[in-house]
Amino acid sequence: MEQETTHSDEKSSQDIDQLLSKMTAEVTGSGIDFPVNFTFIWHNISFTTQVTPVIGEANHFTITLVANLGYVPFSAEDAARRKKALAAMAQHVTTGEYILLPNSQIVRTLTTDFTGPVNARRLMDVITFILLDQQAELKSAYFSITGAVGNINF
């Protein structure tokens, strides 16, 4: 009976390995359906991400990250913090760098082009470079909007 369990465990492990290999091949192959959309959280900031091919250029893609930096509080919640957050963001909203949505949510859109394959490793490379480049600005905006203090894992 013990041998059957071991054989069964090995079979399950092989099945999982085969499934993972198949899934990896599907998401890294040329048959990817664009646009590629996904979300992630980095330092308490939610991001929605879209990858699209650049039309007419092989192996050339655009990645767009939209950072949800938080909500400006309503005056009834915290009038002083609302005024401070709006003052800190006013210049950036005016220039279009940040967008104030009708629901008082502030978002920042980060876009860049890249070449090469669209696979998990390449996407993580591109996203890491974008986030490291924008880390100080995102941190400042996040703290201004949320009223967070200190070094919350930045």
C-alpha positions in Angstrom: 0.0 0.0 0.0 2.9 2.3 0.8 4.3 1.9 -2.7 1.0 2.9 -4.3 0.9 6.1 -2.3 4.5 6.9 -3.3 3.7 6.1 -6.9 0.5 8.2 -6.7 2.5 11.1 -5.2 5.1 10.9 -8.0 2.3 10.8 -10.6 0.6 13.9 -9.0 3.9 15.7 -9.0 4.5 14.8 -12.6 1.0 15.9 -13.5 1.5 19.3 -11.8 4.9 19.8 -13.5 3.3 19.0 -16.8 0.5 21.4 -16.2 2.9 24.2 -15.1 5.0 23.6 -18.1 2.0 23.8 -20.4 0.7 26.9 -18.7 4.2 28.6 -19.0 4.3 27.7 -22.7 0.9 29.2 -23.2 1.6 32.5 -21.5 5.1 32.9 -23.0 4.4 31.8 -26.5 3.5 33.8 -29.5 -0.2 33.0 -29.2 -0.8 35.6 -26.4 -4.0 37.5 -26.8 -3.4 41.2 -26.5 -4.0 43.4 -24.6 -2.6 41.6 -21.6 -4.2 43.0 -18.4 -3.3 42.3 -14.8 -3.2 43.9 -11.4 -0.7 44.0 -8.5 0.0 45.8 -5.3 3.4 47.4 -4.5 4.0 49.3 -1.3 0.3 49.5 -0.5 -0.4 51.0 -4.0 -2.7 49.1 -6.3 -1.7 49.0 -10.0 -3.7 48.0 -13.0 -1.5 47.1 -15.9 -2.0 46.7 -19.7 0.5 45.4 -22.2 -0.2 46.1 -25.9 1.8 45.5 -29.1 3.1 48.6 -31.0 1.3 48.2 -34.4 3.7 47.7 -37.3 6.7 46.9 -35.1 7.7 43.3 -34.3 8.7 42.6 -30.7 7.9 46.1 -29.7 5.3 46.6 -26.9 3.9 49.3 -24.6 3.2 48.8 -21.0 0.9 51.1 -19.0 0.7 51.1 -15.3 -2.0 53.0 -13.5 -1.3 53.6 -9.9 -4.3 54.1 -7.5 -2.6 56.5 -5.0 -5.7 56.8 -2.8 -8.7 58.9 -2.2 -8.6 62.5 -1.2 -10.8 62.6 2.0 -14.1 64.4 1.9 -14.2 67.7 3.8 -16.5 66.2 6.4 -13.9 63.4 7.1 -10.8 65.5 7.4 -10.9 69.0 5.9 -7.3 69.9 6.8 -5.9 66.7 5.2 -8.1 67.2 2.1 -6.8 70.8 1.7 -3.2 69.6 2.2 -3.5 66.7 -0.2 -5.1 68.9 -2.9 -2.5 71.5 -2.5 0.3 68.9 -2.8 -1.3 67.4 -5.9 -2.6 70.6 -7.6 0.5 71.2 -9.7 0.7 67.6 -10.8 -3.1 67.4 -11.6 -2.8 70.7 -13.6 0.0 69.3 -15.8 -1.8 66.0 -16.3 0.8 64.0 -14.5 -1.9 62.9 -11.9 -5.6 62.6 -12.6 -8.3 63.4 -10.0 -11.2 61.2 -10.8 -14.8 62.2 -10.0 -14.9 60.0 -6.9 -11.9 61.9 -5.4 -9.4 59.1 -6.3 -6.0 60.2 -7.6 -4.2 58.0 -10.1 -0.9 58.3 -11.9 -0.3 56.7 -15.3 3.2 55.4 -16.1 3.8 54.3 -19.7 6.9 52.9 -21.4 7.8 50.9 -24.5 10.0 47.8 -24.4 11.2 45.2 -26.8 11.6 41.4 -26.5 9.4 38.6 -25.5 6.2 39.1 -23.5 6.8 36.7 -20.7 6.7 36.9 -16.9 10.4 37.5 -16.5 10.5 40.3 -19.1 7.4 42.0 -17.7 8.8 41.9 -14.2 12.1 43.4 -15.4 10.2 46.3 -17.1 7.9 46.9 -14.2 10.8 46.9 -11.7 12.7 49.5 -13.7 9.6 51.7 -13.9 8.8 51.4 -10.2 12.4 52.0 -9.1 12.6 55.1 -11.4 9.3 56.5 -10.0 9.6 55.3 -6.4 10.4 58.7 -4.8 7.5 60.4 -6.6 5.0 57.6 -5.8 6.1 57.6 -2.2 5.6 61.3 -1.8 2.2 61.3 -3.6 1.0 58.3 -1.6 2.0 59.9 1.7 0.4 63.3 0.7 -2.9 61.7 -0.3 -3.3 59.0 2.4 -1.9 61.0 5.3 0.4 58.0 6.0 3.6 58.9 7.9 7.0 57.2 8.2 8.5 54.6 6.1 5.7 52.2 5.3 7.9 49.7 3.5 9.1 52.1 0.8 
